[in-house]
JSON list of C-alpha atoms in Angstrom, two decimals:
[
{"chain": "A", "resi": 215, "resn": "MET", "atom": "CA", "xyz": [-20.12, 14.84, 13.23]},
{"chain": "A", "resi": 216, "resn": "PRO", "atom": "CA", "xyz": [-21.35, 14.84, 9.61]},
{"chain": "A", "resi": 217, "resn": "ILE", "atom": "CA", "xyz": [-20.43, 17.69, 7.31]},
{"chain": "A", "resi": 218, "resn": "GLY", "atom": "CA", "xyz": [-23.38, 19.39, 5.60]},
{"chain": "A", "resi": 219, "resn": "GLN", "atom": "CA", "xyz": [-23.52, 19.95, 1.86]},
{"chain": "A", "resi": 220, "resn": "GLY", "atom": "CA", "xyz": [-23.25, 23.74, 2.25]},
{"chain": "A", "resi": 221, "resn": "GLU", "atom": "CA", "xyz": [-20.16, 23.38, 4.42]},
{"chain": "A", "resi": 222, "resn": "VAL", "atom": "CA", "xyz": [-18.06, 21.66, 1.75]},
{"chain": "A", "resi": 223, "resn": "GLN", "atom": "CA", "xyz": [-17.23, 22.63, -1.84]},
{"chain": "A", "resi": 224, "resn": "VAL", "atom": "CA", "xyz": [-16.93, 19.85, -4.40]},
{"chain": "A", "resi": 225, "resn": "ARG", "atom": "CA", "xyz": [-15.19, 20.94, -7.59]},
{"chain": "A", "resi": 226, "resn": "ALA", "atom": "CA", "xyz": [-12.97, 19.66, -10.36]},
{"chain": "A", "resi": 227, "resn": "GLY", "atom": "CA", "xyz": [-9.38, 19.06, -9.32]},
{"chain": "A", "resi": 228, "resn": "VAL", "atom": "CA", "xyz": [-6.81, 21.45, -10.78]},
{"chain": "A", "resi": 229, "resn": "GLU", "atom": "CA", "xyz": [-3.03, 21.58, -11.10]},
{"chain": "A", "resi": 230, "resn": "ALA", "atom": "CA", "xyz": [-2.76, 23.68, -7.93]},
{"chain": "A", "resi": 231, "resn": "ASP", "atom": "CA", "xyz": [-4.24, 20.74, -5.99]},
{"chain": "A", "resi": 232, "resn": "LEU", "atom": "CA", "xyz": [-1.40, 18.41, -6.94]},
{"chain": "A", "resi": 233, "resn": "PRO", "atom": "CA", "xyz": [0.70, 18.80, -3.75]},
{"chain": "A", "resi": 234, "resn": "ALA", "atom": "CA", "xyz": [-2.32, 18.29, -1.47]},
{"chain": "A", "resi": 235, "resn": "LEU", "atom": "CA", "xyz": [-3.62, 15.36, -3.56]},
{"chain": "A", "resi": 236, "resn": "THR", "atom": "CA", "xyz": [-0.18, 13.76, -3.43]},
{"chain": "A", "resi": 237, "resn": "ASP", "atom": "CA", "xyz": [0.08, 14.23, 0.34]},
{"chain": "A", "resi": 238, "resn": "LEU", "atom": "CA", "xyz": [-3.35, 12.69, 0.88]},
{"chain": "A", "resi": 239, "resn": "TYR", "atom": "CA", "xyz": [-2.61, 9.70, -1.34]},
{"chain": "A", "resi": 240, "resn": "ASN", "atom": "CA", "xyz": [0.83, 9.21, 0.25]},
{"chain": "A", "resi": 241, "resn": "HIS", "atom": "CA", "xyz": [-0.85, 8.89, 3.65]},
{"chain": "A", "resi": 242, "resn": "TYR", "atom": "CA", "xyz": [-2.73, 5.86, 2.34]},
{"chain": "A", "resi": 243, "resn": "ILE", "atom": "CA", "xyz": [0.44, 4.42, 0.80]},
{"chain": "A", "resi": 244, "resn": "ARG", "atom": "CA", "xyz": [2.39, 4.72, 4.05]},
{"chain": "A", "resi": 245, "resn": "GLU", "atom": "CA", "xyz": [-0.31, 3.89, 6.58]},
{"chain": "A", "resi": 246, "resn": "THR", "atom": "CA", "xyz": [-2.83, 1.50, 5.03]},
{"chain": "A", "resi": 247, "resn": "PRO", "atom": "CA", "xyz": [-3.22, -1.43, 2.65]},
{"chain": "A", "resi": 248, "resn": "ILE", "atom": "CA", "xyz": [-6.04, 0.44, 0.84]},
{"chain": "A", "resi": 249, "resn": "THR", "atom": "CA", "xyz": [-3.76, 1.21, -2.11]},
{"chain": "A", "resi": 250, "resn": "PHE", "atom": "CA", "xyz": [-1.24, -1.32, -3.33]},
{"chain": "A", "resi": 251, "resn": "ASP", "atom": "CA", "xyz": [1.32, 1.35, -4.18]},
{"chain": "A", "resi": 252, "resn": "LEU", "atom": "CA", "xyz": [4.30, 0.74, -1.91]},
{"chain": "A", "resi": 253, "resn": "GLU", "atom": "CA", "xyz": [6.39, 3.92, -2.24]},
{"chain": "A", "resi": 254, "resn": "PRO", "atom": "CA", "xyz": [5.18, 7.50, -1.77]},
{"chain": "A", "resi": 255, "resn": "PHE", "atom": "CA", "xyz": [5.07, 9.80, -4.80]},
{"chain": "A", "resi": 256, "resn": "THR", "atom": "CA", "xyz": [6.32, 13.31, -5.43]},
{"chain": "A", "resi": 257, "resn": "PRO", "atom": "CA", "xyz": [3.84, 15.74, -6.96]},
{"chain": "A", "resi": 258, "resn": "GLU", "atom": "CA", "xyz": [5.80, 15.62, -10.22]},
{"chain": "A", "resi": 259, "resn": "GLU", "atom": "CA", "xyz": [5.45, 11.82, -10.32]},
{"chain": "A", "resi": 260, "resn": "ARG", "atom": "CA", "xyz": [1.67, 12.19, -9.82]},
{"chain": "A", "resi": 261, "resn": "ARG", "atom": "CA", "xyz": [1.24, 14.83, -12.55]},
{"chain": "A", "resi": 262, "resn": "PRO", "atom": "CA", "xyz": [0.45, 12.27, -15.35]},
{"chain": "A", "resi": 263, "resn": "TRP", "atom": "CA", "xyz": [-2.31, 10.83, -13.12]},
{"chain": "A", "resi": 264, "resn": "LEU", "atom": "CA", "xyz": [-3.76, 14.31, -12.57]},
{"chain": "A", "resi": 265, "resn": "LEU", "atom": "CA", "xyz": [-3.61, 15.12, -16.29]},
{"chain": "A", "resi": 266, "resn": "SER", "atom": "CA", "xyz": [-5.46, 11.88, -17.13]},
{"chain": "A", "resi": 267, "resn": "HIS", "atom": "CA", "xyz": [-8.54, 13.40, -15.44]},
{"chain": "A", "resi": 268, "resn": "PRO", "atom": "CA", "xyz": [-9.79, 16.38, -17.49]},
{"chain": "A", "resi": 269, "resn": "GLN", "atom": "CA", "xyz": [-12.60, 18.58, -16.17]},
{"chain": "A", "resi": 270, "resn": "ASP", "atom": "CA", "xyz": [-15.11, 16.96, -18.51]},
{"chain": "A", "resi": 271, "resn": "GLY", "atom": "CA", "xyz": [-15.66, 13.56, -20.04]},
{"chain": "A", "resi": 272, "resn": "PRO", "atom": "CA", "xyz": [-15.91, 10.19, -18.34]},
{"chain": "A", "resi": 273, "resn": "HIS", "atom": "CA", "xyz": [-12.58, 10.40, -16.48]},
{"chain": "A", "resi": 274, "resn": "ARG", "atom": "CA", "xyz": [-13.03, 12.96, -13.71]},
{"chain": "A", "resi": 275, "resn": "LEU", "atom": "CA", "xyz": [-11.20, 14.12, -10.62]},
{"chain": "A", "resi": 276, "resn": "LEU", "atom": "CA", "xyz": [-13.34, 15.86, -8.01]},
{"chain": "A", "resi": 277, "resn": "VAL", "atom": "CA", "xyz": [-12.02, 17.32, -4.77]},
{"chain": "A", "resi": 278, "resn": "ALA", "atom": "CA", "xyz": [-13.80, 18.33, -1.58]},
{"chain": "A", "resi": 279, "resn": "GLN", "atom": "CA", "xyz": [-12.66, 21.20, 0.61]},
{"chain": "A", "resi": 280, "resn": "LEU", "atom": "CA", "xyz": [-14.03, 23.83, 2.95]},
{"chain": "A", "resi": 281, "resn": "PRO", "atom": "CA", "xyz": [-15.37, 26.96, 1.19]},
{"chain": "A", "resi": 282, "resn": "ALA", "atom": "CA", "xyz": [-13.02, 29.87, 0.56]},
{"chain": "A", "resi": 283, "resn": "ASP", "atom": "CA", "xyz": [-14.72, 32.11, 3.12]},
{"chain": "A", "resi": 284, "resn": "ARG", "atom": "CA", "xyz": [-13.85, 29.59, 5.82]},
{"chain": "A", "resi": 285, "resn": "THR", "atom": "CA", "xyz": [-10.16, 29.54, 4.88]},
{"chain": "A", "resi": 286, "resn": "LYS", "atom": "CA", "xyz": [-9.35, 33.29, 4.68]},
{"chain": "A", "resi": 287, "resn": "ASN", "atom": "CA", "xyz": [-7.09, 32.86, 1.65]},
{"chain": "A", "resi": 288, "resn": "THR", "atom": "CA", "xyz": [-6.84, 35.43, -1.12]},
{"chain": "A", "resi": 289, "resn": "HIS", "atom": "CA", "xyz": [-4.90, 33.35, -3.67]},
{"chain": "A", "resi": 290, "resn": "THR", "atom": "CA", "xyz": [-6.32, 33.90, -7.16]},
{"chain": "A", "resi": 291, "resn": "GLY", "atom": "CA", "xyz": [-5.30, 33.24, -10.71]},
{"chain": "A", "resi": 292, "resn": "PRO", "atom": "CA", "xyz": [-5.66, 30.59, -13.43]},
{"chain": "A", "resi": 293, "resn": "GLY", "atom": "CA", "xyz": [-6.36, 27.20, -11.94]},
{"chain": "A", "resi": 294, "resn": "ALA", "atom": "CA", "xyz": [-6.16, 28.67, -8.45]},
{"chain": "A", "resi": 295, "resn": "HIS", "atom": "CA", "xyz": [-8.30, 27.39, -5.65]},
{"chain": "A", "resi": 296, "resn": "PRO", "atom": "CA", "xyz": [-8.72, 28.21, -2.00]},
{"chain": "A", "resi": 297, "resn": "ALA", "atom": "CA", "xyz": [-5.80, 26.77, -0.09]},
{"chain": "A", "resi": 298, "resn": "ALA", "atom": "CA", "xyz": [-8.06, 24.98, 2.37]},
{"chain": "A", "resi": 299, "resn": "PRO", "atom": "CA", "xyz": [-6.96, 21.47, 3.19]},
{"chain": "A", "resi": 300, "resn": "LEU", "atom": "CA", "xyz": [-8.47, 18.90, 0.90]},
{"chain": "A", "resi": 301, "resn": "LEU", "atom": "CA", "xyz": [-11.03, 16.79, 2.69]},
{"chain": "A", "resi": 302, "resn": "GLY", "atom": "CA", "xyz": [-10.95, 14.13, 0.01]},
{"chain": "A", "resi": 303, "resn": "TYR", "atom": "CA", "xyz": [-11.17, 13.30, -3.66]},
{"chain": "A", "resi": 304, "resn": "ALA", "atom": "CA", "xyz": [-12.96, 10.94, -6.01]},
{"chain": "A", "resi": 305, "resn": "THR", "atom": "CA", "xyz": [-12.01, 9.82, -9.49]},
{"chain": "A", "resi": 306, "resn": "SER", "atom": "CA", "xyz": [-13.42, 7.94, -12.41]},
{"chain": "A", "resi": 307, "resn": "SER", "atom": "CA", "xyz": [-10.66, 6.46, -14.53]},
{"chain": "A", "resi": 308, "resn": "ALA", "atom": "CA", "xyz": [-10.28, 4.17, -17.50]},
{"chain": "A", "resi": 309, "resn": "PHE", "atom": "CA", "xyz": [-11.18, 0.65, -16.40]},
{"chain": "A", "resi": 310, "resn": "ARG", "atom": "CA", "xyz": [-8.71, -1.01, -18.77]},
{"chain": "A", "resi": 311, "resn": "PRO", "atom": "CA", "xyz": [-6.65, 0.40, -21.67]},
{"chain": "A", "resi": 312, "resn": "LYS", "atom": "CA", "xyz": [-8.32, -1.53, -24.53]},
{"chain": "A", "resi": 313, "resn": "ALA", "atom": "CA", "xyz": [-10.89, 0.41, -26.59]},
{"chain": "A", "resi": 314, "resn": "ALA", "atom": "CA", "xyz": [-13.83, -1.95, -25.96]},
{"chain": "A", "resi": 315, "resn": "TYR", "atom": "CA", "xyz": [-13.63, -1.09, -22.23]},
{"chain": "A", "resi": 316, "resn": "ALA", "atom": "CA", "xyz": [-14.32, 2.62, -22.91]},
{"chain": "A", "resi": 317, "resn": "PRO", "atom": "CA", "xyz": [-17.91, 2.56, -21.55]},
{"chain": "A", "resi": 318, "resn": "SER", "atom": "CA", "xyz": [-16.63, 1.25, -18.19]},
{"chain": "A", "resi": 319, "resn": "VAL", "atom": "CA", "xyz": [-14.85, 3.28, -15.52]},
{"chain": "A", "resi": 320, "resn": "GLU", "atom": "CA", "xyz": [-13.11, 2.41, -12.30]},
{"chain": "A", "resi": 321, "resn": "VAL", "atom": "CA", "xyz": [-14.01, 4.75, -9.46]},
{"chain": "A", "resi": 322, "resn": "THR", "atom": "CA", "xyz": [-12.09, 5.44, -6.32]},
{"chain": "A", "resi": 323, "resn": "ILE", "atom": "CA", "xyz": [-12.42, 7.69, -3.33]},
{"chain": "A", "resi": 324, "resn": "TYR", "atom": "CA", "xyz": [-9.98, 8.86, -0.67]},
{"chain": "A", "resi": 325, "resn": "CYS", "atom": "CA", "xyz": [-10.92, 10.96, 2.35]},
{"chain": "A", "resi": 326, "resn": "ALA", "atom": "CA", "xyz": [-8.49, 12.78, 4.61]},
{"chain": "A", "resi": 327, "resn": "PRO", "atom": "CA", "xyz": [-8.26, 10.89, 7.92]},
{"chain": "A", "resi": 328, "resn": "GLU", "atom": "CA", "xyz": [-9.92, 13.78, 9.79]},
{"chain": "A", "resi": 329, "resn": "ALA", "atom": "CA", "xyz": [-12.81, 13.80, 7.29]},
{"chain": "A", "resi": 330, "resn": "ALA", "atom": "CA", "xyz": [-13.52, 10.05, 7.27]},
{"chain": "A", "resi": 331, "resn": "GLY", "atom": "CA", "xyz": [-17.01, 9.17, 8.42]},
{"chain": "A", "resi": 332, "resn": "ARG", "atom": "CA", "xyz": [-18.25, 12.77, 8.12]},
{"chain": "A", "resi": 333, "resn": "GLY", "atom": "CA", "xyz": [-20.13, 12.53, 4.81]},
{"chain": "A", "resi": 334, "resn": "VAL", "atom": "CA", "xyz": [-17.35, 13.78, 2.53]},
{"chain": "A", "resi": 335, "resn": "GLY", "atom": "CA", "xyz": [-17.29, 10.53, 0.56]},
{"chain": "A", "resi": 336, "resn": "THR", "atom": "CA", "xyz": [-21.04, 10.77, 0.05]},
{"chain": "A", "resi": 337, "resn": "LEU", "atom": "CA", "xyz": [-20.79, 14.35, -1.26]},
{"chain": "A", "resi": 338, "resn": "LEU", "atom": "CA", "xyz": [-17.97, 13.39, -3.62]},
{"chain": "A", "resi": 339, "resn": "TYR", "atom": "CA", "xyz": [-19.78, 10.36, -5.02]},
{"chain": "A", "resi": 340, "resn": "GLU", "atom": "CA", "xyz": [-23.04, 12.30, -5.43]},
{"chain": "A", "resi": 341, "resn": "ALA", "atom": "CA", "xyz": [-21.19, 14.87, -7.56]},
{"chain": "A", "resi": 342, "resn": "LEU", "atom": "CA", "xyz": [-19.20, 12.25, -9.47]},
{"chain": "A", "resi": 343, "resn": "PHE", "atom": "CA", "xyz": [-22.21, 10.12, -10.41]},
{"chain": "A", "resi": 344, "resn": "GLU", "atom": "CA", "xyz": [-24.20, 13.22, -11.36]},
{"chain": "A", "resi": 345, "resn": "ALA", "atom": "CA", "xyz": [-21.39, 14.15, -13.78]},
{"chain": "A", "resi": 346, "resn": "LEU", "atom": "CA", "xyz": [-21.11, 10.59, -15.11]},
{"chain": "A", "resi": 347, "resn": "ALA", "atom": "CA", "xyz": [-24.86, 10.49, -15.83]},
{"chain": "A", "resi": 348, "resn": "LYS", "atom": "CA", "xyz": [-24.18, 12.90, -18.72]},
{"chain": "A", "resi": 349, "resn": "GLU", "atom": "CA", "xyz": [-21.41, 10.73, -20.19]},
{"chain": "A", "resi": 350, "resn": "ASP", "atom": "CA", "xyz": [-21.34, 7.57, -22.29]},
{"chain": "A", "resi": 351, "resn": "VAL", "atom": "CA", "xyz": [-20.60, 5.34, -19.31]},
{"chain": "A", "resi": 352, "resn": "HIS", "atom": "CA", "xyz": [-22.36, 2.00, -18.86]},
{"chain": "A", "resi": 353, "resn": "ARG", "atom": "CA", "xyz": [-20.71, 0.53, -15.73]},
{"chain": "A", "resi": 354, "resn": "ALA", "atom": "CA", "xyz": [-18.61, 1.72, -12.81]},
{"chain": "A", "resi": 355, "resn": "TYR", "atom": "CA", "xyz": [-16.33, -0.65, -10.93]},
{"chain": "A", "resi": 356, "resn": "ALA", "atom": "CA", "xyz": [-14.64, -0.29, -7.57]},
{"chain": "A", "resi": 357, "resn": "GLY", "atom": "CA", "xyz": [-11.94, -2.53, -6.13]},
{"chain": "A", "resi": 358, "resn": "ILE", "atom": "CA", "xyz": [-11.91, -2.39, -2.32]},
{"chain": "A", "resi": 359, "resn": "THR", "atom": "CA", "xyz": [-9.07, -3.85, -0.29]},
{"chain": "A", "resi": 360, "resn": "GLN", "atom": "CA", "xyz": [-10.54, -5.98, 2.49]},
{"chain": "A", "resi": 361, "resn": "PRO", "atom": "CA", "xyz": [-11.40, -5.56, 5.24]},
{"chain": "A", "resi": 362, "resn": "ASN", "atom": "CA", "xyz": [-12.94, -2.12, 4.73]},
{"chain": "A", "resi": 363, "resn": "GLU", "atom": "CA", "xyz": [-16.52, -2.06, 6.01]},
{"chain": "A", "resi": 364, "resn": "ALA", "atom": "CA", "xyz": [-16.89, 1.72, 5.66]},
{"chain": "A", "resi": 365, "resn": "SER", "atom": "CA", "xyz": [-16.04, 1.60, 1.94]},
{"chain": "A", "resi": 366, "resn": "ASN", "atom": "CA", "xyz": [-18.18, -1.50, 1.39]},
{"chain": "A", "resi": 367, "resn": "ARG", "atom": "CA", "xyz": [-21.17, 0.32, 2.97]},
{"chain": "A", "resi": 368, "resn": "LEU", "atom": "CA", "xyz": [-20.55, 3.52, 0.98]},
{"chain": "A", "resi": 369, "resn": "HIS", "atom": "CA", "xyz": [-20.48, 1.66, -2.32]},
{"chain": "A", "resi": 370, "resn": "THR", "atom": "CA", "xyz": [-23.56, -0.41, -1.44]},
{"chain": "A", "resi": 371, "resn": "ARG", "atom": "CA", "xyz": [-25.44, 2.80, -0.55]},
{"chain": "A", "resi": 372, "resn": "PHE", "atom": "CA", "xyz": [-24.62, 4.11, -4.03]},
{"chain": "A", "resi": 373, "resn": "GLY", "atom": "CA", "xyz": [-26.09, 1.07, -5.75]},
{"chain": "A", "resi": 374, "resn": "PHE", "atom": "CA", "xyz": [-22.95, -0.99, -6.21]},
{"chain": "A", "resi": 375, "resn": "ARG", "atom": "CA", "xyz": [-23.24, -4.73, -5.82]},
{"chain": "A", "resi": 376, "resn": "HIS", "atom": "CA", "xyz": [-20.47, -7.13, -4.87]},
{"chain": "A", "resi": 377, "resn": "ILE", "atom": "CA", "xyz": [-19.54, -9.21, -7.92]},
{"chain": "A", "resi": 378, "resn": "GLY", "atom": "CA", "xyz": [-16.51, -11.13, -6.67]},
{"chain": "A", "resi": 379, "resn": "THR", "atom": "CA", "xyz": [-13.33, -11.10, -4.65]},
{"chain": "A", "resi": 380, "resn": "TYR", "atom": "CA", "xyz": [-9.74, -11.62, -5.70]},
{"chain": "A", "resi": 381, "resn": "THR", "atom": "CA", "xyz": [-8.22, -13.43, -2.74]},
{"chain": "A", "resi": 382, "resn": "GLU", "atom": "CA", "xyz": [-4.71, -12.62, -1.54]},
{"chain": "A", "resi": 383, "resn": "VAL", "atom": "CA", "xyz": [-4.12, -10.62, -4.72]},
{"chain": "A", "resi": 384, "resn": "GLY", "atom": "CA", "xyz": [-1.73, -8.07, -3.20]},
{"chain": "A", "resi": 385, "resn": "ARG", "atom": "CA", "xyz": [1.06, -8.16, -0.63]},
{"chain": "A", "resi": 386, "resn": "LYS", "atom": "CA", "xyz": [1.77, -5.14, 1.54]},
{"chain": "A", "resi": 387, "resn": "PHE", "atom": "CA", "xyz": [3.09, -4.73, 5.09]},
{"chain": "A", "resi": 388, "resn": "GLY", "atom": "CA", "xyz": [4.19, -8.37, 5.04]},
{"chain": "A", "resi": 389, "resn": "GLN", "atom": "CA", "xyz": [0.76, -9.88, 4.47]},
{"chain": "A", "resi": 390, "resn": "TYR", "atom": "CA", "xyz": [-1.62, -10.72, 1.64]},
{"chain": "A", "resi": 391, "resn": "TRP", "atom": "CA", "xyz": [-4.81, -8.75, 1.04]},
{"chain": "A", "resi": 392, "resn": "ASP", "atom": "CA", "xyz": [-8.07, -9.55, -0.72]},
{"chain": "A", "resi": 393, "resn": "VAL", "atom": "CA", "xyz": [-9.79, -7.09, -3.07]},
{"chain": "A", "resi": 394, "resn": "ALA", "atom": "CA", "xyz": [-13.59, -7.17, -3.33]},
{"chain": "A", "resi": 395, "resn": "TRP", "atom": "CA", "xyz": [-14.96, -5.93, -6.65]},
{"chain": "A", "resi": 396, "resn": "TYR", "atom": "CA", "xyz": [-18.18, -3.94, -6.82]},
{"chain": "A", "resi": 397, "resn": "GLN", "atom": "CA", "xyz": [-20.18, -2.94, -9.90]},
{"chain": "A", "resi": 398, "resn": "LYS", "atom": "CA", "xyz": [-22.72, -0.15, -10.47]},
{"chain": "A", "resi": 399, "resn": "ASP", "atom": "CA", "xyz": [-24.97, 0.01, -13.54]},
{"chain": "A", "resi": 400, "resn": "LEU", "atom": "CA", "xyz": [-24.97, 3.53, -14.98]},
{"chain": "A", "resi": 401, "resn": "GLY", "atom": "CA", "xyz": [-26.68, 3.34, -18.32]}
]
């Protein structure tokens, strides 16, 4: 059943999210070929990744979770957030480290298994691309391990077009995987 926009909060990721973000990403490391990382991370190992996504600028980290009033948590303080389980996250990151690539970003999205197919990815990408529209970003790229029809459809719905596939570019779980590359014009 789809999740409605009022049922989910999308906000900037904060330091307090690091354990939940790490757990979510580690699920994909352990259980799927979607990421080519092979070993799970600790939150401390993921901290540099988190810090590379400030709350403004072209490199963002957005998280989706149930609203605070649905979680009955009273945790407050700097950088605090309701301790509801994260339903997913989306990022825009540097495409490549060389300066001429600055107007390009690589985007990625991860949904908690229980949130997949419920509209969380759509809400996250709507918020991410709304934020990127105010930035000096010309293109967004997404690399999608194949097969992954759900992700292919999501990216196509958001105006991405398939521009090529790296065949057998990664090896995980004893087999080779292709990565399809998608591009979205932003400015």
